[in-house]
Amino acid sequence: MAAVAAWLPFARAAAIGWVPIAANPMPAPPLQERQKGEDEKLGINVSGRRFETWRNTLEKYPDTLLGSPERDFFYDDETKEYFFDRDPDIFRHILNFYRTGKLHYPKSECISAYDEELAFFGIMPDIIGDCCYEDYKDRKRENAERLMDDQVSEAGDTVQPMTLREKMWRAFEDPHTSTLALVFYYVTGFFIAVSVMANVVETVPCGPKPGKTENLPCGERYALAFFCLDTACVMIFTAEYLLRLFAAPNRCLFMRSVMSIIDVVAILPYYIGLGITDNDDVSGAFVTLRVFRVFRIFKFSRHSQGLRILGYTLKSCASELGFLLFSLTMAIIIFATVMFYAEKNVASTKFTSIPAAFWYTIVTMTTLGYGDMVPDTWAGKIVGGICSLSGVLVIALPVPVIVSNFSRIYHQNQRADKRKAQKQARLARIRIAKNASGAHFINKKKKEQDREDKIKQGIDIEEEPKDSRFESQHHHLLRCLENTTGRDRHARYIKVGENMFNFACLL
Amino acid sequence: MGKSGSKLTAGEMKELQECTYFDKKELQQWHRDFMKDCPSGALRKEEFTTIYKQFFPHGDPTKFADFVFNVFDTNKDGYITFKEFICALSITSRGTLDEKLDWAFNLYDLDNDGYITKQEMLNIVEAIYAMVGTMLELPPDEDTPEKRVNKIFAQMDKNKDGKLTKEEFREGSKCDPWIVQALSLEIPQ
């Protein structure tokens, strides 16, 4: 049946039949409706602070809580005002919205508290006026980022991985989940270090091979040993890469990620080297390939968060870096040109062409000053001086931006971890303190009793969203029924022992 | 059975305006609600009981709804038309004290013989008790319906014949101040 509220007068009408046989006097019907049309002042009590406004002011926006009949739910009959148990400071702004039509966001309030109040009073945040909207959006974005960090870190803890694949992936991503993951983490780290060290030591001169006079680098003297070491490392790296590929939830995405490219670049030279035989034509290429082995050092970025942050910072500061590069290039070209033309006429000058002067300009601007190219003419010396002074300036400008970016991201990361640990400790402390108090026990007992009372009083939850006047009248109807039959008398027997005599007389 | 018009005809409207205390707008609103929930134009006993059940979910209002249905259905054809409905509603919500008491008398007089016997009243009281439901268990020795009915009869039955006539009922009720008060309050729409 639709619109149950519409049938209430009908049910109430038939209640006439109860009256003659009623055992107790009927309760008075609930408040009559106020006259519509005449404006009147409404009192709104928000947690003790009183606000007053005209009814028409509130009804300007009928799709909000205060402008619609929903507010009657909060009407307090005894004090004849509306009572809201909310924050009075924020309510001030909400009431101003009704008065002026513009919603302002106070900078001193917490963004999530403000949002909650707006949601409670049924006001959309998009109505915020232009004067405060930027600020609101910025704060909201910051808050959302912070929440997302928390969520990500929390989600990592709570989810239970099911399949072997998921378990492996989790072990790879976060080594602290199990001891096996930790062992794996350290082993790979060790082998990366060993591999890099081997690459470095290979080139150190070790002394001549027995029976020869040449001073050979270690790599050629102990060629077999180094080859075995290299093979072992590459085996480990290949195994690791294949395991990661197997465990990855999205393989295509994984293969395109930076870390996996680094992995591939680290192990490919070895395999290519196996394929190429040692002849002169391709030995040049072979040597180049060996250079790529140094990329193994980037595998450390999985092990060090600082390194990852550095990489991330550089990526996010791409525009600043680009600006730095561009301005440097401009300056280099200008100064190199001027230097060249200034030093052109000097005999046996090092400044043979403008590109040759580039080297001088770079060395001077970065204040290195090797001294392999030095101006002779006084014009050249003046230009050189200006060049070095301006170099300092040009480099110093974008650097603070990059530094602040790095600092922000680094601290954000630190904060996420710290906050997680703090939160857990805090929650544990709160839980202990709460359960130890006596008030907790009494509260539980009272809740049970309230629930029984509520069931006796009438429907509590399912008719709630409808017009509250209907609800109050419905309850009144049910109370009349109880009074007709004297059912409430029994309850009063339990509660008020001394008045038993009075109620017995009523019958 | 075709759908009787969703709007009242002018003749019907005039007739209803004369015999009820509602004005045109209220009549139209009630008619609209009535037709929405009862497209056939006549309310049957089951639908009536369903409406009642929604208001008193904790008990069993079937018996009482039964009695009320009989009072609403003035021509006793098993259907409540909109006219019967709105007339009954008009009396119970806006009628004079006498009209309301007459209506209550009709409610109690189950067999329509013009007299209320103790048994009839007891039936009504039991039906009302059934509506309250099993929210509370009264101790078994408390035989309240009987005692109450006896008390009422003692008060109202002037000639002590064990039956109440309409006049006895009306006069007896008027003597009781808070019955008068409860019945004369205008029920808001």
XYZ file of C-alpha atoms in Angstrom:
696
model
C 0.000 0.000 0.000
C 1.400 3.381 -0.870
C 1.556 6.386 1.380
C 0.841 4.854 4.729
C 0.817 8.310 6.260
C -2.187 9.218 4.167
C -4.278 6.567 5.891
C -3.424 7.668 9.388
C -6.513 9.847 9.801
C -8.571 6.854 8.847
C -6.998 4.634 11.493
C -7.298 7.430 13.981
C -10.942 7.919 13.128
C -11.814 4.379 13.997
C -10.072 4.852 17.293
C -13.239 6.630 18.400
C -14.372 3.148 19.219
C -11.800 2.806 21.968
C -12.780 5.826 23.926
C -15.853 4.626 25.836
C -14.107 1.575 27.124
C -10.827 3.227 27.899
C -9.367 2.435 31.271
C -7.171 5.508 31.474
C -7.469 9.045 30.213
C -6.204 9.556 26.732
C -3.014 11.513 26.154
C -3.422 14.854 24.436
C -2.984 14.856 20.701
C 0.339 16.158 19.451
C 0.949 19.766 18.537
C -1.305 21.330 15.997
C 0.166 22.818 12.883
C 1.201 26.420 13.020
C -0.523 28.985 10.848
C 1.087 29.085 7.480
C 1.766 32.428 5.907
C 2.564 34.473 8.962
C 6.256 34.763 9.438
C 7.631 34.027 12.842
C 10.975 33.802 14.520
C 12.346 30.342 15.060
C 14.785 29.531 17.787
C 17.535 27.106 16.977
C 19.584 25.734 19.803
C 22.847 24.220 18.634
C 24.602 22.549 21.529
C 23.641 25.346 23.858
C 24.231 28.305 21.603
C 20.995 29.940 20.545
C 20.378 31.234 17.073
C 17.235 32.968 15.937
C 15.993 33.522 12.475
C 12.801 34.064 10.531
C 11.083 31.002 9.223
C 11.066 32.399 5.686
C 14.833 32.653 5.781
C 15.142 28.962 6.371
C 12.501 28.038 3.857
C 14.348 29.779 1.060
C 16.111 26.506 0.394
C 13.519 23.778 0.719
C 15.809 20.966 -0.359
C 17.956 21.236 2.730
C 17.274 19.920 6.191
C 16.446 23.274 7.773
C 14.224 24.357 4.930
C 12.076 21.272 4.797
C 9.688 19.658 7.275
C 12.553 17.354 8.224
C 13.584 19.921 10.797
C 10.477 19.144 12.822
C 12.135 15.962 13.879
C 14.434 18.116 15.993
C 11.695 20.232 17.495
C 11.721 20.313 21.255
C 8.203 20.783 22.610
C 9.170 21.931 26.063
C 11.501 24.718 25.078
C 9.695 25.455 21.784
C 12.859 25.518 19.735
C 14.829 23.285 17.450
C 17.693 21.496 19.089
C 20.667 20.211 17.146
C 23.474 18.407 18.814
C 26.133 19.674 16.384
C 29.053 22.065 16.241
C 27.860 25.632 16.892
C 30.892 27.280 15.270
C 30.301 25.660 11.933
C 26.549 26.098 12.236
C 27.119 29.832 12.170
C 28.347 29.569 8.598
C 25.505 27.345 7.594
C 22.962 29.795 8.955
C 24.719 32.601 7.121
C 24.193 30.690 3.952
C 20.464 30.920 4.449
C 20.680 34.606 5.227
C 22.986 35.736 2.449
C 22.751 32.975 -0.116
C 26.522 32.461 -0.154
C 28.270 29.654 1.656
C 31.711 30.473 3.017
C 34.433 28.112 4.126
C 36.264 29.151 7.295
C 39.976 28.499 6.980
C 40.358 27.653 10.628
C 38.023 24.660 10.521
C 38.976 21.137 9.702
C 37.845 20.210 6.225
C 36.314 16.874 7.115
C 34.361 18.292 10.059
C 32.996 21.004 7.792
C 32.046 18.465 5.156
C 30.218 16.385 7.724
C 28.176 19.314 8.920
C 27.274 20.233 5.361
C 26.212 16.681 4.673
C 24.087 16.588 7.818
C 22.242 19.760 6.930
C 21.768 18.626 3.378
C 23.820 21.373 1.720
C 26.001 20.549 -1.263
C 29.595 21.816 -0.945
C 29.537 23.016 -4.539
C 27.474 26.010 -3.481
C 30.533 27.483 -1.742
C 31.098 30.970 -3.051
C 33.990 31.880 -5.342
C 35.805 33.682 -2.574
C 36.345 30.491 -0.613
C 36.065 27.781 -3.225
C 39.763 27.582 -4.192
C 40.825 27.173 -0.629
C 38.212 24.539 -0.013
C 39.252 22.524 -3.025
C 42.934 22.658 -2.100
C 42.319 21.505 1.428
C 40.021 18.782 0.222
C 42.609 17.486 -2.210
C 45.324 17.399 0.459
C 43.033 15.559 2.802
C 42.071 13.072 0.121
C 45.735 12.382 -0.648
C 46.467 11.779 2.972
C 43.480 9.497 3.337
C 44.511 7.563 0.277
C 47.961 7.000 1.724
C 46.410 5.661 4.878
C 44.030 3.487 2.981
C 46.717 2.016 0.805
C 48.901 1.173 3.747
C 45.985 -0.231 5.697
C 44.667 -2.257 2.808
C 48.022 -3.876 2.541
C 47.724 -5.189 6.069
C 44.209 -6.437 6.166
C 43.749 -8.284 2.903
C 44.429 -11.964 3.144
C 46.137 -13.244 -0.001
C 44.606 -16.387 -1.252
C 46.529 -18.000 -4.047
C 50.202 -18.826 -4.146
C 50.611 -16.244 -6.871
C 49.183 -13.469 -4.739
C 51.264 -14.538 -1.782
C 54.405 -14.437 -3.856
C 53.570 -11.027 -5.201
C 53.007 -9.686 -1.731
C 56.262 -11.201 -0.586
C 58.080 -9.477 -3.429
C 56.481 -6.107 -2.845
C 56.764 -5.968 0.916
C 59.632 -7.988 2.399
C 58.333 -7.637 5.937
C 55.401 -9.971 5.408
C 57.287 -13.197 6.044
C 60.767 -14.395 6.859
C 61.130 -16.071 3.484
C 60.466 -12.741 1.790
C 63.014 -11.090 4.019
C 65.615 -13.720 3.223
C 64.931 -13.319 -0.477
C 65.223 -9.564 -0.132
C 68.615 -9.736 1.510
C 69.971 -12.396 -0.820
C 69.122 -10.404 -3.913
C 70.567 -7.294 -2.345
C 73.766 -9.145 -1.582
C 74.115 -10.439 -5.089
C 73.508 -7.041 -6.611
C 76.298 -5.670 -4.452
C 78.588 -8.577 -5.360
C 77.883 -8.115 -9.042
C 78.600 -4.401 -8.968
C 81.782 -4.906 -6.955
C 82.928 -7.548 -9.414
C 82.395 -5.131 -12.300
C 84.470 -2.540 -10.502
C 87.287 -4.811 -9.368
C 87.550 -6.354 -12.823
C 89.236 -3.254 -14.113
C 91.790 -2.822 -11.314
C 95.295 -3.784 -12.373
C 96.199 -6.915 -10.497
C 99.709 -7.555 -11.384
C 101.122 -9.653 -14.176
C 100.104 -13.203 -14.940
C 102.762 -15.649 -13.837
C 105.169 -15.996 -16.703
C 104.235 -12.693 -18.375
C 105.387 -9.138 -17.894
C 102.251 -7.170 -18.701
C 100.303 -5.661 -15.906
C 96.835 -7.050 -16.444
C 93.582 -5.923 -14.932
C 92.089 -8.491 -12.587
C 89.325 -9.256 -14.975
C 91.686 -10.727 -17.506
C 93.944 -12.421 -14.994
C 91.236 -14.302 -13.195
C 88.928 -14.392 -16.196
C 87.362 -17.729 -15.274
C 86.592 -16.730 -11.699
C 84.969 -13.518 -12.753
C 82.997 -15.303 -15.426
C 81.666 -17.807 -12.912
C 80.713 -15.019 -10.547
C 78.963 -13.157 -13.303
C 77.103 -16.273 -14.343
C 75.945 -16.938 -10.814
C 74.674 -13.388 -10.400
C 72.885 -13.422 -13.705
C 71.266 -16.755 -12.826
C 69.916 -15.296 -9.618
C 68.682 -12.173 -11.375
C 67.030 -14.159 -14.135
C 65.311 -16.407 -11.625
C 64.110 -13.389 -9.709
C 62.791 -11.715 -12.819
C 60.923 -14.814 -13.930
C 59.393 -15.310 -10.504
C 58.225 -11.722 -10.428
C 56.782 -12.087 -13.879
C 54.887 -15.177 -12.780
C 53.543 -13.590 -9.614
C 52.536 -10.276 -11.152
C 48.771 -9.728 -11.207
C 48.978 -7.801 -14.438
C 51.847 -9.085 -16.535
C 51.725 -6.549 -19.324
C 51.736 -3.718 -16.838
C 54.592 -5.310 -14.972
C 56.670 -5.735 -18.084
C 56.256 -2.075 -18.915
C 57.208 -0.861 -15.458
C 60.530 0.871 -14.871
C 61.911 -1.693 -12.453
C 61.356 -4.591 -14.783
C 63.048 -2.737 -17.634
C 66.029 -2.145 -15.399
C 66.066 -5.859 -14.561
C 66.046 -6.819 -18.201
C 68.743 -4.328 -19.114
C 70.871 -5.678 -16.286
C 70.842 -9.274 -17.447
C 70.665 -8.946 -21.225
C 74.326 -8.041 -21.847
C 75.380 -11.332 -20.359
C 73.172 -13.357 -22.664
C 74.115 -11.313 -25.669
C 77.735 -11.748 -24.698
C 77.239 -15.490 -24.598
C 75.920 -15.340 -28.094
C 78.630 -13.182 -29.630
C 81.969 -14.870 -30.160
C 85.090 -13.001 -29.264
C 86.164 -11.494 -32.578
C 87.240 -7.955 -33.359
C 84.282 -6.853 -35.427
C 81.807 -6.966 -32.693
C 84.139 -6.628 -29.734
C 83.489 -2.893 -29.739
C 79.815 -3.571 -29.392
C 80.583 -6.158 -26.789
C 82.475 -3.638 -24.705
C 79.573 -1.235 -24.949
C 77.299 -3.924 -23.719
C 79.432 -4.466 -20.689
C 78.820 -0.857 -19.770
C 75.193 -1.650 -19.396
C 76.052 -4.062 -16.634
C 76.430 -1.071 -14.383
C 72.686 -0.617 -14.564
C 72.502 -3.412 -12.054
C 73.154 -0.815 -9.463
C 69.716 0.610 -10.145
C 68.220 -2.623 -8.905
C 69.052 -1.284 -5.492
C 66.143 1.081 -5.794
C 63.844 -1.784 -4.815
C 65.801 -2.015 -1.613
C 66.088 1.637 -0.762
C 63.107 3.867 -0.361
C 65.211 7.020 -0.448
C 66.450 6.135 -3.884
C 62.916 5.613 -5.096
C 61.896 8.960 -3.693
C 64.797 10.636 -5.433
C 63.754 9.135 -8.728
C 60.169 10.145 -8.111
C 61.179 13.673 -7.237
C 63.178 14.067 -10.409
C 60.219 12.846 -12.343
C 57.870 15.245 -10.660
C 60.284 18.139 -11.026
C 60.684 17.550 -14.710
C 59.538 21.047 -15.557
C 61.999 22.709 -13.208
C 64.821 20.581 -14.497
C 63.800 21.404 -18.015
C 63.868 25.095 -17.198
C 67.314 24.733 -15.653
C 68.627 22.962 -18.700
C 67.103 25.463 -21.058
C 68.421 28.527 -19.307
C 71.862 26.990 -18.990
C 71.917 26.186 -22.678
C 70.948 29.724 -23.523
C 73.658 31.168 -21.335
C 76.269 28.746 -22.628
C 75.595 29.666 -26.211
C 75.666 33.383 -25.525
C 78.882 33.346 -23.561
C 80.618 30.882 -25.834
C 79.876 33.068 -28.823
C 81.157 36.189 -27.143
C 84.291 34.390 -25.873
C 85.044 33.014 -29.307
C 84.879 36.391 -30.997
C 86.834 38.004 -28.181
C 89.661 35.445 -28.338
C 89.599 34.914 -32.082
C 92.564 36.989 -32.877
C 94.907 35.593 -30.250
C 97.656 33.420 -31.716
C 97.431 29.676 -30.887
C 94.265 30.180 -28.985
C 92.385 27.250 -27.584
C 89.073 28.835 -28.598
C 89.132 27.421 -32.106
C 85.381 27.399 -32.651
C 82.194 28.193 -30.811
C 81.538 24.584 -29.846
C 85.079 24.469 -28.513
C 84.208 27.474 -26.377
C 81.216 25.588 -24.999
C 83.490 23.498 -22.847
C 85.084 26.625 -21.370
C 81.691 28.161 -20.662
C 80.340 25.082 -18.941
C 83.411 24.686 -16.773
C 83.281 28.335 -15.806
C 79.561 28.586 -15.169
C 79.567 25.609 -12.844
C 82.538 27.208 -11.088
C 84.753 24.217 -11.823
C 87.551 26.108 -13.489
C 89.861 23.350 -14.745
C 92.184 25.844 -16.306
C 92.765 23.940 -19.550
C 91.239 26.834 -21.510
C 91.998 30.364 -20.300
C 91.196 33.703 -21.983
C 94.169 35.975 -22.853
C 92.625 39.214 -24.036
C 91.191 41.628 -21.484
C 87.834 41.495 -23.213
C 87.839 37.756 -22.861
C 88.724 38.010 -19.207
C 85.850 40.398 -18.529
C 83.421 38.111 -20.276
C 84.834 35.159 -18.379
C 84.215 36.956 -15.113
C 80.618 37.773 -15.966
C 80.156 34.203 -17.104
C 81.175 32.674 -13.808
C 79.048 35.112 -11.780
C 75.949 34.471 -13.811
C 76.525 30.751 -13.701
C 76.027 30.697 -9.980
C 72.756 32.573 -10.290
C 71.291 30.468 -13.053
C 71.982 27.228 -11.251
C 70.864 28.481 -7.876
C 67.377 29.427 -9.028
C 65.609 26.131 -9.811
C 67.450 24.115 -7.179
C 65.304 25.153 -4.170
C 62.165 24.078 -6.005
C 63.588 20.646 -6.590
C 64.780 20.446 -3.009
C 61.402 21.412 -1.588
C 59.672 18.860 -3.768
C 61.999 16.163 -2.576
C 61.526 17.216 1.017
C 57.738 17.168 0.739
C 57.599 13.740 -0.847
C 60.130 12.309 1.540
C 58.317 13.587 4.598
C 55.016 12.364 3.232
C 56.429 8.890 2.977
C 57.908 9.016 6.431
C 54.659 10.367 7.796
C 52.591 7.557 6.364
C 54.681 4.932 8.094
C 54.921 6.836 11.337
C 51.208 7.521 11.422
C 50.335 3.904 10.941
C 52.476 2.815 13.854
C 51.187 5.606 16.073
C 47.584 4.874 15.248
C 47.807 1.268 16.243
C 49.450 2.099 19.539
C 46.876 4.781 20.220
C 43.920 2.533 19.496
C 45.267 -0.136 21.755
C 45.627 2.330 24.598
C 42.104 3.655 24.104
C 40.631 0.175 24.090
C 42.278 -0.754 27.338
C 41.177 2.422 29.087
C 37.571 2.101 27.942
C 36.978 -1.451 28.979
C 38.344 -0.870 32.404
C 35.804 1.782 33.345
C 32.657 1.076 35.291
C 30.607 3.410 33.111
C 30.961 0.963 30.240
C 29.129 -1.754 32.155
C 26.286 0.490 33.209
C 25.971 1.776 29.652
C 25.507 -1.680 28.255
C 22.810 -2.487 30.761
C 20.956 0.717 29.975
C 21.078 0.069 26.237
C 19.312 -3.245 26.632
C 16.596 -1.651 28.685
C 16.152 1.183 26.198
C 15.740 -1.239 23.397
C 12.900 -3.000 25.194
C 11.215 0.293 25.957
C 11.482 1.344 22.372
C 9.856 -1.813 21.130
C 7.009 -1.245 23.561
C 6.568 2.331 22.450
C 6.064 1.589 18.836
C 7.812 1.285 15.550
C 11.223 2.814 15.754
C 13.164 2.368 12.587
C 11.177 1.434 9.530
C 8.889 4.461 9.300
C 11.614 6.892 10.203
C 12.284 8.747 6.964
C 8.669 9.841 6.529
C 7.144 13.018 7.832
C 7.867 13.169 11.512
C 4.467 14.593 12.354
C 3.054 11.342 11.155
C 5.391 9.479 13.408
C 4.481 11.416 16.495
C 0.808 11.004 15.790
C 1.265 7.357 15.113
C 2.961 6.958 18.444
C 0.171 8.877 20.036
C -2.319 6.502 18.495
C -0.450 3.538 19.866
C -0.272 5.143 23.274
C -4.016 5.670 23.230
C -4.430 2.031 22.466
C -2.255 1.131 25.392
C -4.172 3.413 27.681
C -7.452 1.938 26.516
C -6.350 -1.457 27.513
C -4.301 -0.369 30.478
C -1.297 -2.228 29.218
C 1.059 0.439 30.373
C -0.239 0.016 33.860
C 1.601 -3.223 34.178
C 4.854 -1.569 33.275
C 4.213 1.126 35.815
C 3.626 -1.567 38.412
C 7.203 -2.609 37.981
C 8.688 0.860 37.954
C 6.719 2.880 40.435
C 5.910 0.628 43.338
C 4.512 3.233 45.683
C 1.880 4.511 43.274
C 0.322 1.091 42.880
C -2.519 2.149 45.103
C -3.405 5.119 42.880
C -3.450 3.161 39.671
C -5.500 0.349 41.116
C -8.170 2.934 41.962
C -8.357 4.018 38.353
C -9.858 0.745 37.375
C -14.997 -3.716 -13.608
C -13.807 -0.594 -15.274
C -11.840 2.009 -13.503
C -14.281 4.475 -12.053
C -13.054 7.960 -12.837
C -10.008 9.185 -11.030
C -11.782 12.413 -10.385
C -15.112 12.864 -8.726
C -17.908 14.024 -10.917
C -19.545 17.330 -10.125
C -22.692 15.644 -8.896
C -20.824 13.296 -6.618
C -18.736 16.145 -5.299
C -21.806 18.178 -4.451
C -23.445 15.250 -2.736
C -20.389 14.536 -0.668
C -19.911 18.145 0.255
C -23.416 18.180 1.625
C -23.243 15.088 3.748
C -19.702 15.429 5.031
C -17.766 18.102 6.849
C -14.947 18.168 4.312
C -14.406 20.866 1.761
C -13.797 20.366 -1.936
C -10.014 20.251 -1.760
C -9.954 17.717 1.043
C -12.492 15.561 -0.730
C -10.373 15.548 -3.859
C -7.254 14.713 -1.927
C -8.928 11.833 -0.120
C -10.408 10.600 -3.357
C -7.004 10.651 -4.993
C -5.411 8.679 -2.161
C -8.324 6.301 -2.097
C -8.096 5.618 -5.819
C -4.333 5.210 -5.642
C -4.573 2.442 -3.117
C -7.824 1.023 -4.338
C -8.081 1.385 -8.108
C -11.266 -0.616 -8.264
C -13.063 2.120 -6.380
C -14.261 -0.078 -3.534
C -12.369 -1.323 -0.536
C -12.699 -4.947 0.407
C -12.282 -6.448 3.836
C -8.825 -7.870 3.130
C -7.434 -4.570 1.953
C -8.986 -2.869 4.940
C -7.289 -5.328 7.259
C -3.966 -4.839 5.475
C -4.084 -1.110 6.096
C -4.829 -1.714 9.719
C -2.022 -4.206 10.057
C 0.444 -1.565 8.934
C -0.541 0.677 11.788
C -0.584 -1.913 14.480
C 2.144 -4.313 13.601
C 2.709 -5.678 17.052
C -0.666 -7.210 17.518
C -3.417 -8.756 15.515
C -5.879 -6.098 14.417
C -7.933 -8.441 12.271
C -10.861 -8.703 14.621
C -11.108 -5.008 15.269
C -10.666 -4.238 11.589
C -13.542 -6.575 10.976
C -15.829 -4.662 13.268
C -14.755 -1.321 11.862
C -15.366 -2.581 8.361
C -18.889 -3.469 9.275
C -19.511 0.018 10.594
C -18.046 1.654 7.523
C -20.000 -0.554 5.159
C -23.402 1.010 5.716
C -25.243 -0.984 3.062
C -23.541 -4.219 4.083
C -22.627 -5.272 0.581
C -19.098 -6.316 1.483
C -17.459 -3.314 -0.166
C -16.706 0.131 1.112
C -17.200 2.682 -1.597
C -15.590 6.046 -1.440
C -18.855 7.613 -0.322
C -19.253 5.263 2.614
C -15.609 5.749 3.448
C -15.641 9.495 3.431
C -18.917 9.741 5.285
C -17.614 7.582 8.104
C -14.377 9.526 8.136
C -16.230 12.803 8.293
C -18.273 11.742 11.283
C -15.368 10.324 13.233
C -12.982 13.175 12.635
C -15.250 16.174 12.460
C -18.623 15.133 13.681
C -20.382 16.456 16.746
C -20.138 14.602 20.018
C -23.519 13.008 19.446
C -22.633 11.843 15.974
C -19.423 10.334 17.228
C -21.162 8.536 20.031
C -23.718 7.201 17.602
C -20.943 5.931 15.424
C -19.290 4.249 18.382
C -22.609 2.682 19.294
C -22.853 1.267 15.785
C -19.379 -0.105 16.200
C -20.252 -1.950 19.364
C -23.629 -3.145 18.181
C -22.354 -6.056 16.180
C -25.677 -7.521 15.098
C -27.341 -4.175 14.526
C -30.334 -4.875 16.687
C -30.192 -1.533 18.422
C -28.857 -2.931 21.676
C -25.379 -3.561 22.988
C -25.143 -6.667 25.096
C -22.352 -7.491 27.469
C -21.112 -10.144 25.121
C -20.940 -7.732 22.208
C -18.972 -5.232 24.209
C -16.712 -7.958 25.451
C -15.983 -8.934 21.862
C -14.977 -5.410 21.027
C -12.779 -5.130 24.067
C -11.085 -8.419 23.291
C -10.506 -7.292 19.718
C -8.885 -4.108 20.970
C -6.737 -6.056 23.357
C -5.651 -8.300 20.517
C -4.470 -5.205 18.647
C -2.122 -4.248 21.426
C -0.485 -7.575 20.951
C 1.822 -9.500 23.163
C 3.989 -6.589 24.180
C 3.279 -7.276 27.782
C 2.017 -10.393 29.484
C -0.717 -9.650 31.958
C -0.837 -12.043 34.876
C -3.561 -14.628 34.317
C -5.642 -13.722 37.321
C -6.202 -10.191 36.082
C -9.457 -10.513 34.170
C -9.525 -6.908 33.075
C -11.846 -7.011 30.047
C -14.651 -8.563 32.061
C -14.230 -6.197 34.947
C -14.156 -3.221 32.685
C -17.225 -4.236 30.774
C -19.030 -4.849 34.040
C -18.039 -1.456 35.271
C -19.237 0.246 32.129
C -22.512 -1.554 32.198
C -22.960 -0.709 35.846
C -22.472 2.905 34.985
C -24.570 3.146 31.857
C -27.338 0.594 32.158
C -30.077 2.599 33.802
C -32.850 0.093 33.665
C -30.558 -2.806 34.470
C -31.782 -5.003 31.676
C -28.341 -6.182 30.692
C -28.446 -4.296 27.431
C -27.531 -0.784 26.415
C -29.757 1.232 24.134
C -28.471 4.079 22.068
C -29.789 6.672 24.500
C -28.328 4.916 27.537
C -25.000 4.651 25.809
C -25.031 8.263 24.735
C -26.129 9.688 28.053
C -23.813 7.425 29.981
C -20.856 8.511 27.921
C -21.696 12.138 28.240
C -21.612 11.826 31.983
C -18.010 10.809 31.878
C -15.950 13.993 31.526
C -12.923 12.633 29.876
C -14.820 10.579 27.338
C -16.399 13.837 26.309
C -13.060 15.549 26.217
C -11.401 12.810 24.192
C -14.238 12.717 21.712
C -14.664 16.418 21.253
C -11.104 17.155 20.344
C -10.882 17.896 16.667
C -8.498 15.509 15.050
C -6.073 17.477 12.840
C -5.722 16.555 9.215
